[in-house]
JSON list of C-alpha atoms in Angstrom, two decimals:
[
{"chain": "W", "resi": 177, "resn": "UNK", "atom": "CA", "xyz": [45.15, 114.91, 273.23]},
{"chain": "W", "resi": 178, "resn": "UNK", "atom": "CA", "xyz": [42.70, 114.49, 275.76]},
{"chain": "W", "resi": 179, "resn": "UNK", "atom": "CA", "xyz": [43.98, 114.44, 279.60]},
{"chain": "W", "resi": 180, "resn": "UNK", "atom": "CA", "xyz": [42.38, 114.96, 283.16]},
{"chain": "W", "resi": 181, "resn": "UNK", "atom": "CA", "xyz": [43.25, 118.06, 285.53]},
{"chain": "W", "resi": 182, "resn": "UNK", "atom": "CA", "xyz": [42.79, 118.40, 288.78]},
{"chain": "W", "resi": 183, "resn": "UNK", "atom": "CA", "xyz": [43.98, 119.86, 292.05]},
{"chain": "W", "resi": 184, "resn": "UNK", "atom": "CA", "xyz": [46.99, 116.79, 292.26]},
{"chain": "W", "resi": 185, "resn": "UNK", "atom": "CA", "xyz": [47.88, 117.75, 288.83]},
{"chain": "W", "resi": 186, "resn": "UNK", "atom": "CA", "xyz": [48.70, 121.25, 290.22]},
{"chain": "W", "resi": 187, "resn": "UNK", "atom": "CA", "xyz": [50.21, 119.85, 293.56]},
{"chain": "W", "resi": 188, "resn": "UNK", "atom": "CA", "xyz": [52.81, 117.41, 291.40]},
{"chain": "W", "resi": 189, "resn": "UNK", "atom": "CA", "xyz": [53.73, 120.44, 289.84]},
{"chain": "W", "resi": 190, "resn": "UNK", "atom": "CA", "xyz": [54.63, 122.42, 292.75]},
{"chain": "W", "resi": 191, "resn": "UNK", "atom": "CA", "xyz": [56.26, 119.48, 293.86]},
{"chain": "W", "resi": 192, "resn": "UNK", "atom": "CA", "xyz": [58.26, 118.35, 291.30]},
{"chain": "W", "resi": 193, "resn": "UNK", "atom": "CA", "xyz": [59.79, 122.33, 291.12]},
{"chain": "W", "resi": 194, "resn": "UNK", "atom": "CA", "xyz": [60.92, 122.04, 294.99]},
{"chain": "W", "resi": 195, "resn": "UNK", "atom": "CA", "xyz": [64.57, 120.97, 296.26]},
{"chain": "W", "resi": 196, "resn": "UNK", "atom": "CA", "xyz": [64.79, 117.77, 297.92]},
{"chain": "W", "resi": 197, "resn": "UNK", "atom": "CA", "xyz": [60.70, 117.09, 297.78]},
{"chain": "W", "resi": 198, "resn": "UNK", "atom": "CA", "xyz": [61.14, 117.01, 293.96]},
{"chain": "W", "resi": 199, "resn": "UNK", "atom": "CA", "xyz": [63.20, 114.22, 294.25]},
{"chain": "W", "resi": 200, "resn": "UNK", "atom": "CA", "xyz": [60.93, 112.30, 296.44]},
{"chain": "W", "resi": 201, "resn": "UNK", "atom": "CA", "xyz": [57.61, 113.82, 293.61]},
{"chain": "W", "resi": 202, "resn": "UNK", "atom": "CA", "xyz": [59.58, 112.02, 290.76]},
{"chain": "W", "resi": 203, "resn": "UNK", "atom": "CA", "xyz": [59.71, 108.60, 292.36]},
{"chain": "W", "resi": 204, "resn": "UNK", "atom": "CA", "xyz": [56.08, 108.93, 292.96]},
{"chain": "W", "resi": 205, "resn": "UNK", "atom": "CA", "xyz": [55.35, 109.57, 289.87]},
{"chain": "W", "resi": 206, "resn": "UNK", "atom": "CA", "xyz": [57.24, 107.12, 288.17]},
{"chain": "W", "resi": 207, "resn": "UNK", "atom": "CA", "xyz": [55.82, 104.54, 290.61]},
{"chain": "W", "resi": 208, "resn": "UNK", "atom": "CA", "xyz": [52.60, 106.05, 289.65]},
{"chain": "W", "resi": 209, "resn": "UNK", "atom": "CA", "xyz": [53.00, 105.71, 285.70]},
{"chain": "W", "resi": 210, "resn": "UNK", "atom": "CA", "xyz": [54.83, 102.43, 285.37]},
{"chain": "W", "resi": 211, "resn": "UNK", "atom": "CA", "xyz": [51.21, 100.86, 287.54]},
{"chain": "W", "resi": 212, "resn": "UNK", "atom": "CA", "xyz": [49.10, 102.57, 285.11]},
{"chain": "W", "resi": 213, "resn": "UNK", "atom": "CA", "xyz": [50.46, 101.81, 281.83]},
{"chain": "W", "resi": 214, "resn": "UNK", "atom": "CA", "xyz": [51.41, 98.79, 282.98]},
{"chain": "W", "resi": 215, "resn": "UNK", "atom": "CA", "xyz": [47.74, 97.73, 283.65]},
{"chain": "W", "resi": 216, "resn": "UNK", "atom": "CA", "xyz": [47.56, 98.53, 280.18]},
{"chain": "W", "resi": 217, "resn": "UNK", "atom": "CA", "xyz": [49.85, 95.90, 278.56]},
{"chain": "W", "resi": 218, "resn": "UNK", "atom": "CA", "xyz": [48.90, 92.69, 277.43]},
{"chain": "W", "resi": 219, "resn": "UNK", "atom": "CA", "xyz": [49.24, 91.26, 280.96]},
{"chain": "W", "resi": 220, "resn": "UNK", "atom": "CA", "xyz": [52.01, 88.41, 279.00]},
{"chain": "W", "resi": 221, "resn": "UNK", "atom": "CA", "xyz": [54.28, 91.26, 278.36]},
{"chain": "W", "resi": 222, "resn": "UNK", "atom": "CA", "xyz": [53.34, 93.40, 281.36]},
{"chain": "W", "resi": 223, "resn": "UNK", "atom": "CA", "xyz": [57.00, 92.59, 283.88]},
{"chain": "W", "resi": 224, "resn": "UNK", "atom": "CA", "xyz": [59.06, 92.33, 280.98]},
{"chain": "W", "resi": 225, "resn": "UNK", "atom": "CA", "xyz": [58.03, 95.95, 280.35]},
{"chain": "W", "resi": 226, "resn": "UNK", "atom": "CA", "xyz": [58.34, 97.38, 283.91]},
{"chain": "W", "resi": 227, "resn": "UNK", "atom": "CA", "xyz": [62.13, 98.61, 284.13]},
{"chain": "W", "resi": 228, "resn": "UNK", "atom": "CA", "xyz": [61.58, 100.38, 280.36]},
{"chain": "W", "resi": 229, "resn": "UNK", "atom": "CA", "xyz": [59.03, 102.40, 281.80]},
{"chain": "W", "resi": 230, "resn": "UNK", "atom": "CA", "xyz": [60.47, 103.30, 284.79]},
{"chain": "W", "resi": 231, "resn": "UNK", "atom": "CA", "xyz": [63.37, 105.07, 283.15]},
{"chain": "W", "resi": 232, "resn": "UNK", "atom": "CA", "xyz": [61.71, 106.45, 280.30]},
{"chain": "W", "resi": 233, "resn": "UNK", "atom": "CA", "xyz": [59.16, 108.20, 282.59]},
{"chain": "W", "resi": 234, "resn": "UNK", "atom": "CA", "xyz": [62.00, 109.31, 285.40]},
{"chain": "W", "resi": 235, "resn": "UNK", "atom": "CA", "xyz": [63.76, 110.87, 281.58]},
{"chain": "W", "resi": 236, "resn": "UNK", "atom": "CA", "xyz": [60.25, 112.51, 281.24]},
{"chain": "W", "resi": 237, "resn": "UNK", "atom": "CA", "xyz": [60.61, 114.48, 284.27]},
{"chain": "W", "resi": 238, "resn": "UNK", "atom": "CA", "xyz": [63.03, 116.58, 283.07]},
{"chain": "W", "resi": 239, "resn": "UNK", "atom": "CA", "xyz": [61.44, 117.41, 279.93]},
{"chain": "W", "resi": 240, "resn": "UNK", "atom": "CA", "xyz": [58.43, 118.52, 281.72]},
{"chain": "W", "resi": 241, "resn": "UNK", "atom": "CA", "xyz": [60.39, 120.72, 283.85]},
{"chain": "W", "resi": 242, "resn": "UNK", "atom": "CA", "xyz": [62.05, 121.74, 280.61]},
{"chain": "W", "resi": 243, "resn": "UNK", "atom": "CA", "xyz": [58.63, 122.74, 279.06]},
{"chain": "W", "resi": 244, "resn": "UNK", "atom": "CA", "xyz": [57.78, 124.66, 282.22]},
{"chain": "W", "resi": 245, "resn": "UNK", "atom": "CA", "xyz": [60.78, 126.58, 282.37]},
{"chain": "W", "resi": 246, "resn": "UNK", "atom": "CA", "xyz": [59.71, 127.45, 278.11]},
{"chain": "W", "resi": 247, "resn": "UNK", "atom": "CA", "xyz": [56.35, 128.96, 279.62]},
{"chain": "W", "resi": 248, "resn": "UNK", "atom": "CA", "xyz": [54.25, 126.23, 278.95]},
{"chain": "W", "resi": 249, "resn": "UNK", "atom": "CA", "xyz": [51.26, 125.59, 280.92]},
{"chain": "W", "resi": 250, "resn": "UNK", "atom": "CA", "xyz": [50.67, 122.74, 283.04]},
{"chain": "W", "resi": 251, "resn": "UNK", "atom": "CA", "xyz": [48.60, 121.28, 280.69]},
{"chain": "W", "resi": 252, "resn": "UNK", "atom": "CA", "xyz": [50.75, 121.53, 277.61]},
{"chain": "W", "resi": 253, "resn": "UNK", "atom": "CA", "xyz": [53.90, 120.46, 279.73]},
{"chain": "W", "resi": 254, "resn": "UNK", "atom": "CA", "xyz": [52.48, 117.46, 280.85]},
{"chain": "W", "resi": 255, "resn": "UNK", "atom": "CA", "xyz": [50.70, 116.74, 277.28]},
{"chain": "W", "resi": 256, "resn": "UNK", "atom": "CA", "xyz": [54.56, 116.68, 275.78]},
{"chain": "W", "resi": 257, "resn": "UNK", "atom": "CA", "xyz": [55.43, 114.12, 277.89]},
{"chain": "W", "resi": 258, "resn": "UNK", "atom": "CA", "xyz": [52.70, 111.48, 277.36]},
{"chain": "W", "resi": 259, "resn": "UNK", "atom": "CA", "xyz": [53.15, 112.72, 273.42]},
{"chain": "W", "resi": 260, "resn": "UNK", "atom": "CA", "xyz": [57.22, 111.64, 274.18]},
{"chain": "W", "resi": 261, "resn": "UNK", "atom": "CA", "xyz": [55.53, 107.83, 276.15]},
{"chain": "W", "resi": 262, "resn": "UNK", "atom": "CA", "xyz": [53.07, 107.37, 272.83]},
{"chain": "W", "resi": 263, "resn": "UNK", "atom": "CA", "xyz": [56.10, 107.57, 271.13]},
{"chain": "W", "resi": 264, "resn": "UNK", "atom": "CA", "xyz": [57.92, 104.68, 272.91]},
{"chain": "W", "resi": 265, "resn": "UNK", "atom": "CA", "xyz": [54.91, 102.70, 272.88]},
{"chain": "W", "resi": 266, "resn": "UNK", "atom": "CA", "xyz": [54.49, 102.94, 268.93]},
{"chain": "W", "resi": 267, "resn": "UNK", "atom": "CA", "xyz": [58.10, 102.43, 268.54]},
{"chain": "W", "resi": 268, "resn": "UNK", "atom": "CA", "xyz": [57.86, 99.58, 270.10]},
{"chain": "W", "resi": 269, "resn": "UNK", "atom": "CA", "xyz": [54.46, 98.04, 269.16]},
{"chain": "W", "resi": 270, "resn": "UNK", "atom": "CA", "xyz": [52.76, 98.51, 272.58]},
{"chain": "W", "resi": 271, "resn": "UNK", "atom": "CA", "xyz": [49.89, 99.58, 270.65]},
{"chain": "W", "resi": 272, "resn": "UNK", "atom": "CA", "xyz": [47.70, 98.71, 273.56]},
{"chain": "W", "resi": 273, "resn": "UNK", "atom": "CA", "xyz": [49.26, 101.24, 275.96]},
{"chain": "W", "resi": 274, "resn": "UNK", "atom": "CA", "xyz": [48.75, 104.19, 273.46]},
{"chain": "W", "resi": 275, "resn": "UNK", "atom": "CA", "xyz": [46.69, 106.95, 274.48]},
{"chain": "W", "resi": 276, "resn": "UNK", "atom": "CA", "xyz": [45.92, 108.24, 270.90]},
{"chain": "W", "resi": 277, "resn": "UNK", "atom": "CA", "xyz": [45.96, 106.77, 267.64]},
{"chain": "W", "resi": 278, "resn": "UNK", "atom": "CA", "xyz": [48.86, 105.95, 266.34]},
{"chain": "W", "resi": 279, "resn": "UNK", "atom": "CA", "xyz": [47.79, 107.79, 262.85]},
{"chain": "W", "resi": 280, "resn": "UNK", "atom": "CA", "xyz": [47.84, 111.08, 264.76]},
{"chain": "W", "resi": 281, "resn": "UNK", "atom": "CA", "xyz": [51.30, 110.67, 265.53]},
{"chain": "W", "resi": 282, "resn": "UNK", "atom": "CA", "xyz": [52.80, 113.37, 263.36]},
{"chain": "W", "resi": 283, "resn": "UNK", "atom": "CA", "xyz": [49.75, 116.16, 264.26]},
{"chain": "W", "resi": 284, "resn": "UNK", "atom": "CA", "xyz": [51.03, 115.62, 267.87]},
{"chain": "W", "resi": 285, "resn": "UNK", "atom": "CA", "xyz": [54.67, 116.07, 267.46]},
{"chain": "W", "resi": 286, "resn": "UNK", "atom": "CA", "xyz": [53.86, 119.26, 264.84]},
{"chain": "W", "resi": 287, "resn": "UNK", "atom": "CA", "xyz": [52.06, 120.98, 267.69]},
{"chain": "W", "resi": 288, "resn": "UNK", "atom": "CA", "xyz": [55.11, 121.07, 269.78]},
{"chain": "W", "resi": 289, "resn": "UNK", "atom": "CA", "xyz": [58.09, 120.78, 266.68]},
{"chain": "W", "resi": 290, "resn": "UNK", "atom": "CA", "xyz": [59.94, 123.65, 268.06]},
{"chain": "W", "resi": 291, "resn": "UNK", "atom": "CA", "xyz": [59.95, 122.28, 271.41]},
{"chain": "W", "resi": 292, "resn": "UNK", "atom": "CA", "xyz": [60.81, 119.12, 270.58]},
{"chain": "W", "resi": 293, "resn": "UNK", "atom": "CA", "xyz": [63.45, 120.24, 267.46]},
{"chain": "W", "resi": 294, "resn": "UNK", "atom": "CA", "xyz": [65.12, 121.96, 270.51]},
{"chain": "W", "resi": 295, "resn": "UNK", "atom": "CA", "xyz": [66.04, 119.15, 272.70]},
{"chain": "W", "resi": 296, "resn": "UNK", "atom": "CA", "xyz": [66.38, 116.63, 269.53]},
{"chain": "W", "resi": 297, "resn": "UNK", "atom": "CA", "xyz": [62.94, 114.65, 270.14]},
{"chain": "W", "resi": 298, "resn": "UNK", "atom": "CA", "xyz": [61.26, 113.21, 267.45]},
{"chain": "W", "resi": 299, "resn": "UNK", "atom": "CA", "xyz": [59.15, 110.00, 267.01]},
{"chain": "W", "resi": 300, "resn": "UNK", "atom": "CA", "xyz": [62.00, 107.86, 266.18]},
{"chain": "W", "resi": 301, "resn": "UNK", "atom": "CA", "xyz": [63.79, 109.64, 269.46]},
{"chain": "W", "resi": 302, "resn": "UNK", "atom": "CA", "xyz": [61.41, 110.05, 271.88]},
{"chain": "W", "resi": 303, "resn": "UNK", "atom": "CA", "xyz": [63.65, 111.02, 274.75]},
{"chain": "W", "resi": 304, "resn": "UNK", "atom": "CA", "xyz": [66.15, 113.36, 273.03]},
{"chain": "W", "resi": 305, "resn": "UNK", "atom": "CA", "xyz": [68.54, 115.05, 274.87]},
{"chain": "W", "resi": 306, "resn": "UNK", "atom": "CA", "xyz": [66.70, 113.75, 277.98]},
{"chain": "W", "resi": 307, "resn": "UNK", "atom": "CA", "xyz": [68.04, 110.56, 277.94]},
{"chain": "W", "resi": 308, "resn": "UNK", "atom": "CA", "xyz": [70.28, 110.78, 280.52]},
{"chain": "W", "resi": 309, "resn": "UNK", "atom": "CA", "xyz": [70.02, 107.39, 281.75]},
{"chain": "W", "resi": 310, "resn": "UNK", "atom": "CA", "xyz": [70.21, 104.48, 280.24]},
{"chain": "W", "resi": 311, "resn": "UNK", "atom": "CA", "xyz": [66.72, 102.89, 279.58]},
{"chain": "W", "resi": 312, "resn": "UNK", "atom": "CA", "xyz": [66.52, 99.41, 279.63]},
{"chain": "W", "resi": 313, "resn": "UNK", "atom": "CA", "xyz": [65.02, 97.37, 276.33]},
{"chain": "W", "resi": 314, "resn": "UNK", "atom": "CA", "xyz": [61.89, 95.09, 276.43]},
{"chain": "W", "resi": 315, "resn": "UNK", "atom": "CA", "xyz": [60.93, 93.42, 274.11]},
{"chain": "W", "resi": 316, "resn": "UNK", "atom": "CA", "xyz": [58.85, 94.69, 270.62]},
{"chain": "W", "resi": 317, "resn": "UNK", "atom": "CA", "xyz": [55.47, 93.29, 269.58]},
{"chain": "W", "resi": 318, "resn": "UNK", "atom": "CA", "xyz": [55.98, 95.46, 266.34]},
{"chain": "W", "resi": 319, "resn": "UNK", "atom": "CA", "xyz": [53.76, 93.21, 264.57]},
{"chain": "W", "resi": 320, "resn": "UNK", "atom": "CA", "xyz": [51.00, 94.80, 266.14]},
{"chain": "W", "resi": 321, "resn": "UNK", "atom": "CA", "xyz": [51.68, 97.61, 263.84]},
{"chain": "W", "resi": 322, "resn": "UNK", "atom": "CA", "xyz": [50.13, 95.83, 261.19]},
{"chain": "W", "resi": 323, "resn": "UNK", "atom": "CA", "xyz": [46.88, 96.56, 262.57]},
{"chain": "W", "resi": 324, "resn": "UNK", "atom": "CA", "xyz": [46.93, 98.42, 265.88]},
{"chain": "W", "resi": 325, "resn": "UNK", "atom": "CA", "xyz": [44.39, 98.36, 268.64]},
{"chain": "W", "resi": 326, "resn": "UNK", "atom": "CA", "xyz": [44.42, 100.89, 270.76]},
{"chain": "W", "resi": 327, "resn": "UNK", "atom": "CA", "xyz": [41.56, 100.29, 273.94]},
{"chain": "W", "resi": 328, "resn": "UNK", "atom": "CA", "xyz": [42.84, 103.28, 275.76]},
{"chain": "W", "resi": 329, "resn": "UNK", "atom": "CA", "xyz": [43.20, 105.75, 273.16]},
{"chain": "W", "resi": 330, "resn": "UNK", "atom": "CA", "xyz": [41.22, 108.80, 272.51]},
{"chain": "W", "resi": 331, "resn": "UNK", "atom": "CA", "xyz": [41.05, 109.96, 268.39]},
{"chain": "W", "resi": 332, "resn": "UNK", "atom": "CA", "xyz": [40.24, 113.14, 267.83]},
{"chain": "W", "resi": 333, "resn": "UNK", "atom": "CA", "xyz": [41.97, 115.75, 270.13]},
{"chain": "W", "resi": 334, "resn": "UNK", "atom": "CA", "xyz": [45.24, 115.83, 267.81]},
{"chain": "W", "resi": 335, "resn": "UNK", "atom": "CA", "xyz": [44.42, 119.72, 267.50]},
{"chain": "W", "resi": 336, "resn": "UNK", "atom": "CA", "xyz": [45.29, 120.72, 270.90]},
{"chain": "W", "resi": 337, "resn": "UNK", "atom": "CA", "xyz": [45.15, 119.82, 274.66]},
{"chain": "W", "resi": 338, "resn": "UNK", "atom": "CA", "xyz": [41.81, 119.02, 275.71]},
{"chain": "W", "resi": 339, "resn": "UNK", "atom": "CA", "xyz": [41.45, 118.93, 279.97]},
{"chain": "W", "resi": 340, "resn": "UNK", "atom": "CA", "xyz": [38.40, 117.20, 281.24]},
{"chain": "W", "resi": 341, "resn": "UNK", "atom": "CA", "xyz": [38.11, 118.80, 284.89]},
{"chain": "W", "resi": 342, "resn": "UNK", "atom": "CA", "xyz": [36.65, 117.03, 288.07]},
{"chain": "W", "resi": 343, "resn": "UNK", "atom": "CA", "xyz": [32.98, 117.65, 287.00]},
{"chain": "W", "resi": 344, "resn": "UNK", "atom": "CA", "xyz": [33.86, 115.87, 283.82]},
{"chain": "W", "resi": 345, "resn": "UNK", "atom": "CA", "xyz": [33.82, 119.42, 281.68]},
{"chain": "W", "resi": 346, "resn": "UNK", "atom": "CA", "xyz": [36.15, 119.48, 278.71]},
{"chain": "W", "resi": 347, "resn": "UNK", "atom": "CA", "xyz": [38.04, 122.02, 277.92]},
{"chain": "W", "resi": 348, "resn": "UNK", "atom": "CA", "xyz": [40.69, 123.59, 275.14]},
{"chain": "W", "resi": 349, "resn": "UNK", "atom": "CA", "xyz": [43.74, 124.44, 277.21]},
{"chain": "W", "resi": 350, "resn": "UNK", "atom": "CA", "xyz": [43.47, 123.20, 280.99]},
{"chain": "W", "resi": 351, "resn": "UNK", "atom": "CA", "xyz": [42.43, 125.45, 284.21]},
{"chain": "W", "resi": 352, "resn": "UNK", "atom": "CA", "xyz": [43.62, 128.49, 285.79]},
{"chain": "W", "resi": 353, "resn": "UNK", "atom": "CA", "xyz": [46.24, 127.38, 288.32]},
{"chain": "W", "resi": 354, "resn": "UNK", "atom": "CA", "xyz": [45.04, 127.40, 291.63]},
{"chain": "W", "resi": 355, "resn": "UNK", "atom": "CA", "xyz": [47.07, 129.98, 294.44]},
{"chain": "W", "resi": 356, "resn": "UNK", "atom": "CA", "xyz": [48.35, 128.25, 297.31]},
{"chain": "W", "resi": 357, "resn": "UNK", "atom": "CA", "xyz": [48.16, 124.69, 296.46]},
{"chain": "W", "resi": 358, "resn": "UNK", "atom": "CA", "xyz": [49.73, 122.37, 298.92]},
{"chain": "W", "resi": 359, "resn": "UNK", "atom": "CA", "xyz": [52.05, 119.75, 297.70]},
{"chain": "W", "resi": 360, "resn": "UNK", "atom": "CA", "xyz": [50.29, 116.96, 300.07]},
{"chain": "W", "resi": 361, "resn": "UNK", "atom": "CA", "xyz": [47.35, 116.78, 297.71]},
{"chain": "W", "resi": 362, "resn": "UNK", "atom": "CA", "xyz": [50.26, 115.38, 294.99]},
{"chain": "W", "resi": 363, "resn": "UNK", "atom": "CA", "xyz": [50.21, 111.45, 295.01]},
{"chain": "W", "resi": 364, "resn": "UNK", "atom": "CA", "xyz": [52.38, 110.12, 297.36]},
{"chain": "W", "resi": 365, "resn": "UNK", "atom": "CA", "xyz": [53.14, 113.03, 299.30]},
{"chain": "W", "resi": 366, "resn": "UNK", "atom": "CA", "xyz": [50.67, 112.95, 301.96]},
{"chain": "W", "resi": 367, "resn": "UNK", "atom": "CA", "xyz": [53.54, 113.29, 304.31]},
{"chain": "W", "resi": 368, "resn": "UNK", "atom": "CA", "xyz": [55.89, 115.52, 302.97]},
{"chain": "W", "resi": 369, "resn": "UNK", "atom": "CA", "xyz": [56.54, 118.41, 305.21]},
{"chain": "W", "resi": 370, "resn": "UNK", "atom": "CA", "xyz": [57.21, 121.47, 302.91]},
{"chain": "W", "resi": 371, "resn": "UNK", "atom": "CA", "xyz": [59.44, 123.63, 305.62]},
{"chain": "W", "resi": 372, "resn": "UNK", "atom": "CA", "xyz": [61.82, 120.49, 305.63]},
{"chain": "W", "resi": 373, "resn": "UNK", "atom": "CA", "xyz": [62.83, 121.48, 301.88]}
]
């Protein structure tokens, strides 16, 4: 799939991997990712959706400190779990919200089957052995299944991760990580004092 990558990208990382500040990084981010998906819904169905998201994404977390740990890029980590949100989204008709087709399902899950086959993921399961919370239901619109529309998704970059960088280059694989990155370019953390952790 196609995602962005950037300097934050790289500082949410570092932060996410720290004790105590990664705590603070995963609130952020789920704050973060519950406003924009939820500016995504059908704006009828965008409150009812809210508490879902929140605990889905805080379950994503761990599985992209999971896929970190397995010596995947940033890039790739991050791709697995917006491949794991697609998921919810088609499973529950939130076709709107999808960031790829949902016909390219299955070439995104093969890409990362061993991964996911690990920790019990699959499009039916998005979560897996990361659900370690219990995740709230919303209700389906499964009937846009039927026909989806998908305004937000990008079709054809089911072959691998594709990073546009900040001068709007795209690229197979993501950037070099940068060395010393400070964690108070990472959204959110503008005051987060490192030596405190």
């Amino acid at each position: 799939m196609k995602i962005r990558q950037n300097i934050r990208h790289f500082a949410t990382k570092k932060a996410l991997t720290m004790p105590v500040i990664g705590d603070i990084a995963t609130e952020k981010m789920v704050d973060l990712h519950v406003r924009i998906f939820g500016e995504r819904a059908d704006p009828d169905h965008r409150d009812e959706r809210e508490a879902h998201m929140a605990a889905f994404f805080e379950c994503t977390f761990d599985t992209y400190l999971a896929a970190l740990d397995a010596g995947f890029p940033e890039a790739e980590a991050r791709e697995i779990t917006h491949i794991q949100a697609n998921f919810d989204f088609y499973n529950y008709g939130w076709t709107e919200m999808m960031e790829f087709p949902a016909d390219e399902l299955e070439a995104h899950y093969e890409r990362y089957e061993e991964f996911f086959e690990r920790y019990d993921i699959d499009i039916a399961n998005p979560l897996g052995d990361f659900r370690t919370m219990e995740i709230p239901d919303a209700p389906a619109t499964l009937e846009k299944l039927d026909n989806p529309v998908h305004p937000h998704a990008e079709g054809g970059f089911a072959d691998d991760v594709y990073v546009e960088d900040e001068t709007g280059e795209v690229n197979v694989g993501g950037t070099d990580e940068p060395e010393n990155v400070d964690v108070n370019a990472a959204p959110g953390l503008q005051d987060v004092d490192e030596e405190t952790a």
